[in-house]
Each structure stands twice: as structure tokens, then as C-alpha cells.
Short mmCIF file of C-alpha atoms in Angstrom, two decimals:
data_model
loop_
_atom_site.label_atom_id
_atom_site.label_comp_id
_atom_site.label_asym_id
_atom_site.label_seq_id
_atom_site.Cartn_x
_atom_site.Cartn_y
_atom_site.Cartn_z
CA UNK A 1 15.90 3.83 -6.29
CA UNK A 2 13.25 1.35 -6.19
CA UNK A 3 10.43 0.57 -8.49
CA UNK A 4 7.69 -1.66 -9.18
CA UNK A 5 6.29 -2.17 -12.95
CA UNK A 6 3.44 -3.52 -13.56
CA UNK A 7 3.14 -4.27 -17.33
CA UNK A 8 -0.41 -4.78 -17.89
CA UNK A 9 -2.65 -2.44 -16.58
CA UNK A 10 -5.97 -4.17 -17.01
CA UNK A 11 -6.43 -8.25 -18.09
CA UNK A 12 -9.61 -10.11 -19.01
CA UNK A 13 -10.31 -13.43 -18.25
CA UNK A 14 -13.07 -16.24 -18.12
CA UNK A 15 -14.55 -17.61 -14.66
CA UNK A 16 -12.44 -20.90 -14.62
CA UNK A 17 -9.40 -19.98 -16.39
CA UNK A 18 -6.27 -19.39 -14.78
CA UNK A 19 -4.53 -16.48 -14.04
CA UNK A 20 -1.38 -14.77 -14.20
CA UNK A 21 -0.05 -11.07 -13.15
CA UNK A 22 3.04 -10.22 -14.06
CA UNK A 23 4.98 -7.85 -11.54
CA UNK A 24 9.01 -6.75 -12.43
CA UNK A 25 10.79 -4.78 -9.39
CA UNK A 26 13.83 -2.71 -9.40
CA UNK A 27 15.71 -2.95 -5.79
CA UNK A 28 19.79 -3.24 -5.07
CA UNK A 29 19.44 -5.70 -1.87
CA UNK A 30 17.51 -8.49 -1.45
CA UNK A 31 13.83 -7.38 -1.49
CA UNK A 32 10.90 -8.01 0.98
CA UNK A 33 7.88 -8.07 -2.08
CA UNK A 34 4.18 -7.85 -1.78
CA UNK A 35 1.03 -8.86 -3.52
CA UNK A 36 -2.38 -6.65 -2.06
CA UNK A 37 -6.00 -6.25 -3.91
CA UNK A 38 -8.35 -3.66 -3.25
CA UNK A 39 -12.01 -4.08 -4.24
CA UNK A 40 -13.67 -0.73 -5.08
CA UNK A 41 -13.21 2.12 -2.50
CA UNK A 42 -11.37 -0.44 -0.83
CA UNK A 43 -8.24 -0.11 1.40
CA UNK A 44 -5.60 -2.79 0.46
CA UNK A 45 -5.25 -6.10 2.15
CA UNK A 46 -2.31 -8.16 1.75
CA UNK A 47 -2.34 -11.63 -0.47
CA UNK A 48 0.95 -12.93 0.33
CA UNK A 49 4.49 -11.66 1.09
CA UNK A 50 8.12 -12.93 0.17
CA UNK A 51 10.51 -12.36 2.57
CA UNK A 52 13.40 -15.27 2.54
CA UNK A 53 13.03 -19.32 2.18
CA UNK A 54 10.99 -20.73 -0.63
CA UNK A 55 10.64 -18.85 -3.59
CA UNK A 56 6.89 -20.14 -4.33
CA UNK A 57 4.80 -18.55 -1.50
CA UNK A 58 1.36 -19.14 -0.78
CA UNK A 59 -1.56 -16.72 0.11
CA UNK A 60 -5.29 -16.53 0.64
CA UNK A 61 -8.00 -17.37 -1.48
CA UNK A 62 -5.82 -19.52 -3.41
CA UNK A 63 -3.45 -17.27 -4.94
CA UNK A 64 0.74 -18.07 -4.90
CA UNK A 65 3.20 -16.24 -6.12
CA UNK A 66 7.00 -16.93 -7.13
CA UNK A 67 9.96 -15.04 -6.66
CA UNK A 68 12.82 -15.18 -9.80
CA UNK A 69 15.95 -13.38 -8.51
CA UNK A 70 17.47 -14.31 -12.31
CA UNK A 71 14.39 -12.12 -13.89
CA UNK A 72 13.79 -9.50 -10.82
CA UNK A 73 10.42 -10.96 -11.31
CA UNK A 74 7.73 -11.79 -8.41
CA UNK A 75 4.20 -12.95 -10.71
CA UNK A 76 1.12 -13.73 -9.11
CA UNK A 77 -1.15 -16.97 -9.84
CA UNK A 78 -4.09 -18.69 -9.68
CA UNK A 79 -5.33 -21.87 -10.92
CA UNK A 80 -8.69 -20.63 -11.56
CA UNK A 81 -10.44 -17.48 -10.67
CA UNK A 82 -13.87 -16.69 -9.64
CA UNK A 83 -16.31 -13.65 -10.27
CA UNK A 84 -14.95 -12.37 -6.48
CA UNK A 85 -11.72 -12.36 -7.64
CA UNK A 86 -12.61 -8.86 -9.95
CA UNK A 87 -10.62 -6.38 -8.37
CA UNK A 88 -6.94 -4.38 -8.44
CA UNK A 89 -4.07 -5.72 -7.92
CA UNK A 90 -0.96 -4.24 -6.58
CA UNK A 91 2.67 -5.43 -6.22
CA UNK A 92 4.67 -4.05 -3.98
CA UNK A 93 8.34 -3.96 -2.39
CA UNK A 94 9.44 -3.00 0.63
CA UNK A 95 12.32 -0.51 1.34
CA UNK A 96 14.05 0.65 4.16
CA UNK A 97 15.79 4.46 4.39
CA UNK A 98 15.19 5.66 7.73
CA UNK A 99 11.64 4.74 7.33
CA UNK A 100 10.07 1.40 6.26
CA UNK A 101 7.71 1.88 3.17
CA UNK A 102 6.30 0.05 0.52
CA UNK A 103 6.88 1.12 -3.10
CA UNK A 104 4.22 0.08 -5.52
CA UNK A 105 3.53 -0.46 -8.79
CA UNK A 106 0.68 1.06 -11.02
CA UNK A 107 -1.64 -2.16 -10.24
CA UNK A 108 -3.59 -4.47 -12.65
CA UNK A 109 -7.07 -4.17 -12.76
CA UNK A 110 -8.73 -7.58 -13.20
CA UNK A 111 -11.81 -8.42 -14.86
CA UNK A 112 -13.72 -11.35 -14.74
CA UNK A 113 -16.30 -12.40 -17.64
CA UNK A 114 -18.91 -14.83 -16.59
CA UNK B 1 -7.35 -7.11 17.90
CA UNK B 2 -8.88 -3.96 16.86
CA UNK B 3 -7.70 -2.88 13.10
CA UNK B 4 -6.05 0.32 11.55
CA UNK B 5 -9.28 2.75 11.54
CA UNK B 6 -9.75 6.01 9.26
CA UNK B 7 -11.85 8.89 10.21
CA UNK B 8 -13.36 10.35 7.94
CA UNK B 9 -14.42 7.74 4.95
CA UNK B 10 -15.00 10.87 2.89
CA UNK B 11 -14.18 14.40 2.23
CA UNK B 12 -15.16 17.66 -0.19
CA UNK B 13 -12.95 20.27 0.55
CA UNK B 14 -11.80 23.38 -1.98
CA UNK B 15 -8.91 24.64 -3.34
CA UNK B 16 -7.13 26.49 -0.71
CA UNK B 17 -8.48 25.22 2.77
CA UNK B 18 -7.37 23.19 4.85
CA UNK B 19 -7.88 19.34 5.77
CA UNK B 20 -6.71 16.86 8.77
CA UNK B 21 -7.24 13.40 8.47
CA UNK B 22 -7.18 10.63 11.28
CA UNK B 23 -5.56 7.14 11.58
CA UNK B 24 -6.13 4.77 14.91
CA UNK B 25 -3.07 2.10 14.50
CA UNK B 26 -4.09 -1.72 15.09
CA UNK B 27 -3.64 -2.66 18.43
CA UNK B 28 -0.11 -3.24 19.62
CA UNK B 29 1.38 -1.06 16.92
CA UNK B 30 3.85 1.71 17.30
CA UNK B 31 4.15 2.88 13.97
CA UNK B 32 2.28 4.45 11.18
CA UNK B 33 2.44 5.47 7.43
CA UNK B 34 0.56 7.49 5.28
CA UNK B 35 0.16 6.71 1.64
CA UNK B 36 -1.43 8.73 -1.14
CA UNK B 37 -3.18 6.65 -3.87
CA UNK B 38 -4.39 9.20 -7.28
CA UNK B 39 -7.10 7.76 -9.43
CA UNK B 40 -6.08 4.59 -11.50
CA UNK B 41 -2.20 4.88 -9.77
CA UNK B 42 -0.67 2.90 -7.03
CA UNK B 43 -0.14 4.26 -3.70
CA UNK B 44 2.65 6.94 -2.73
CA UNK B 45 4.17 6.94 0.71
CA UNK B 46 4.08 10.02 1.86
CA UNK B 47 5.51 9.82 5.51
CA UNK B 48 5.87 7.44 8.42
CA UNK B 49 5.79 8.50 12.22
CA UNK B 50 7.68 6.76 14.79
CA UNK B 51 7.78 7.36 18.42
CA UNK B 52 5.76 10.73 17.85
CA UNK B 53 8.53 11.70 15.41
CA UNK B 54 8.80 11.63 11.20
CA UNK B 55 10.53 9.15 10.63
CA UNK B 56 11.35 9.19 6.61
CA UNK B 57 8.97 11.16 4.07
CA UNK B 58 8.47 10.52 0.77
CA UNK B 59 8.83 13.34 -2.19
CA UNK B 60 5.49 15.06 -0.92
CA UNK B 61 5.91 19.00 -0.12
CA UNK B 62 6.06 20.52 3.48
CA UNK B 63 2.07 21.69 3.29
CA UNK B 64 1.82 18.04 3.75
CA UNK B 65 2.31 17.22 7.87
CA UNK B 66 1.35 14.91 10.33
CA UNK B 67 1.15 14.22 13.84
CA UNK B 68 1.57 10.65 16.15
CA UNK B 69 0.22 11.22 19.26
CA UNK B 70 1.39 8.96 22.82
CA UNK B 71 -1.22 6.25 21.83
CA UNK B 72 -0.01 6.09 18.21
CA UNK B 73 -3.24 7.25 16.64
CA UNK B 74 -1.66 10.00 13.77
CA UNK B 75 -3.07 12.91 11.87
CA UNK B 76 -2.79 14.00 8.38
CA UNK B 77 -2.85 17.51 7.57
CA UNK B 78 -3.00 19.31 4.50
CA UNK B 79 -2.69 22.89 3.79
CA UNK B 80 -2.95 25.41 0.85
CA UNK B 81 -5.33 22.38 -0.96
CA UNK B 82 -4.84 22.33 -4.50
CA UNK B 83 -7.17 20.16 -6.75
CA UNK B 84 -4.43 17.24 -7.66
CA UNK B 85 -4.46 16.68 -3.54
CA UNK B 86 -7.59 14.38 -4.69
CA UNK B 87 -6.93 11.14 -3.60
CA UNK B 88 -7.46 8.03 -1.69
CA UNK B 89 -5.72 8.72 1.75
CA UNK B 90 -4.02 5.00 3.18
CA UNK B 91 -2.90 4.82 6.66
CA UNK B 92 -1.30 1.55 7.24
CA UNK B 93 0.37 0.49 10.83
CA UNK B 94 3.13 -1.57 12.09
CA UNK B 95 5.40 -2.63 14.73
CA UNK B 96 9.04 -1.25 14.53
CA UNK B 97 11.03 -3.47 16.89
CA UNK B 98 14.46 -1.88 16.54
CA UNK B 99 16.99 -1.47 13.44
CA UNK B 100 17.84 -5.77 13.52
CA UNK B 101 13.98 -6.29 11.64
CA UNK B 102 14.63 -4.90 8.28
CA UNK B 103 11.16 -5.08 7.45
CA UNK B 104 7.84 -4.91 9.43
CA UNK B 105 5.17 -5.35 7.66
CA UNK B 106 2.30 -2.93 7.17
CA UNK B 107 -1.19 -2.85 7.58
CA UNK B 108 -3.65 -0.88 5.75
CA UNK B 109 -7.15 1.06 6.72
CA UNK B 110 -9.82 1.61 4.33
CA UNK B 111 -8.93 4.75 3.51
CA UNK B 112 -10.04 8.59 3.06
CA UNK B 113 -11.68 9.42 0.47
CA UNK B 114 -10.37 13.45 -0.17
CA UNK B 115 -12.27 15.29 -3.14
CA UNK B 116 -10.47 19.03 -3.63
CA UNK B 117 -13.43 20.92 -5.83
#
């Protein structure tokens, strides 16, 4: 069965620094993975997406994300946050059994300190 | 290009009743998901609906049921509420072109907000 594992649930950092969220997924074919936030009371909207082609993919508001087959391992970045950036983040990967869904993980909630 | 809509944005219901919750798909999309999402967890698929018909379900029990109707707009109904039904309801829509697109991807409303007292 798929998974998603998110190993840290909630991360600190400074306005400036840089950023890194760590996502490990569990999936027999090649998998179609995900990276959404959702502010408070929030629904989810989609950073970026892996499908095929270049491993390092890039998203909006200046997050990337790259895709390691070798580690089943699909991390999110950013070169430096900002205060907006407070939120949670979710990994996700898509499955197909009949019906297309999205398996997530537990999400990251990120803090920002001024 | 209208996006996925949820009516309502909140809910108090108690244990026992009953609830339906509704989903208008984004524009040019014939399919549509429902996702659970508990406090501090990620979201749970729950079902999709495909050509007015379930389409997969997740590990959710039968009190749990929906409806797509012939311009894709779905319900969400619950039965028998019990108070871990408490949740963030996600409706997220997409386009399912045919078995040769492994993966469509899905997008998500704002949610509704269900509080079982």
C-alpha cells in the first residue's frame, strides 16, 4: 500500500534562513508526488508536482522540490522563507486503484520567527 | 474558470443526525473526490465519483455516501454522526480522460468545516 511520512511534524525557523521539509513515500510503481500548504482553515493548494522528466521541479512562491528514486525521498526547499510562508505543509502521492487519489502524509507545520 | 466551491463553510451537528455536504467541481471537470482531514492529520480520501458513479472508496464505512449529479456538482452525506466524524471536509475535482492518463491531478475547495457535539 502506499504511504507518505512526514518525519517532522512541526520546524522553526528564522525569516531569511532557508528551508527544508523532508517527505519519504512508500509506492511500488513510479509515483506521481505532491507538495500542497494550507494556511489556517484553509483548503490545500498545490506547490508543485513531480510527474516524469527532471527530478528538481519548480513551484510557486519560490519553493522546488527534488525527487531521489535511490532514497524514495521527494524534500521540499526554499532558499529563504518569509513570515507568509507560516503554514502546513503536506506531501502527497498519487495512486491509482479504480479511483485516482492522493495519499498524504501527516504534514509539517511551519513556523516562522521574525 | 470558476473553482471547486463548498457549501457550507461550517457545520454543528450532534451525535446521531444526519449531515449532507455540497461540492460544485471547477469548470470543465468530470470528476470529484472527497477527502476527510482530522485535527493536526493529513487528509483521508474517502471516495471519488465518476460519471455519477463511485468510483473507488477509501476505508470509510457505508454511513458515509455520496452523490454526482449530471453537472458534476456531488454531495456528501453522513449518517448515524458520531463525534470522531469532526473534521475538515475536502472536495477536490478533476478531469478523468480515460484509463491512458494515469494521473489527473486534483483540485481542492476550501473545505467544510463539520463539528459533531
Amino acid at each position: 500500500a502506499q504511504s507518505v511520512t512526514q518525519p517532522d511534524i512541526h520546524i522553526t525557523v528564522s525569516e531569511g534562513a532557508s528551508l527544508e521539509l523532508r517527505c519519504n513515500y512508500s509506492y511500488g510503481a513510479t509515483p506521481y508526488l505532491f507538495w500542497y500548504v494550507q494556511s489556517p482553515g484553509q483548503g490545500l493548494q498545490l506547490l508543485l508536482k513531480y510527474f516524469s522528466g527532471d527530478t528538481l521541479v519548480q513551484g510557486i512562491k519560490g519553493f522546488e522540490a527534488e525527487f531521489k528514486r535511490s532514497q524514495s525521498s521527494f524534500n521540499l526547499r526554499k532558499p529563504s522563507v518569509h513570515w507568509s510562508d507560516a503554514a502546513e505543509y503536506f506531501c502527497a502521492v498519487g495512486a491509482r486503484q479504480g479511483a485516482q487519489k492522493l495519499v498524504f502524509g501527516q504534514g509539517t507545520r511551519l513556523t516562522i520567527n521574525p | 474558470e470558476t473553482g471547486v466551491t463548498q457549501s457550507p463553510t461550517h457545520l454543528i451537528k450532534t451525535r446521531g443526525q444526519q449531515v449532507t455536504l455540497r461540492c460544485s467541481s471547477q469548470s470543465g471537470h468530470n470528476t470529484v473526490s472527497w477527502y476527510q482531514q482530522a485535527l493536526g492529520q493529513g487528509p483521508q480520501f474517502i471516495f471519488q465519483y465518476y460519471r455519477e458513479e463511485e468510483n473507488g472508496r477509501g476505508n470509510f464505512p457505508p454511513r458515509f455516501s455520496g452523490l454526482q449529479f449530471p453537472n458534476y456538482s456531488s454531495e456528501l452525506n453522513v449518517n448515524a454522526l458520531e463525534l470522531d466524524d469532526s473534521a475538515l471536509y475536502l472536495c477536490a475535482s478533476s478531469l478523468e480522460v480515460g484509463t491512458s492518463v494515469f494521473y489527473n491531478e486534483q483540485f481542492f475547495g476550501p473545505g467544510t468545516r463539520l463539528t459533531v457535539l
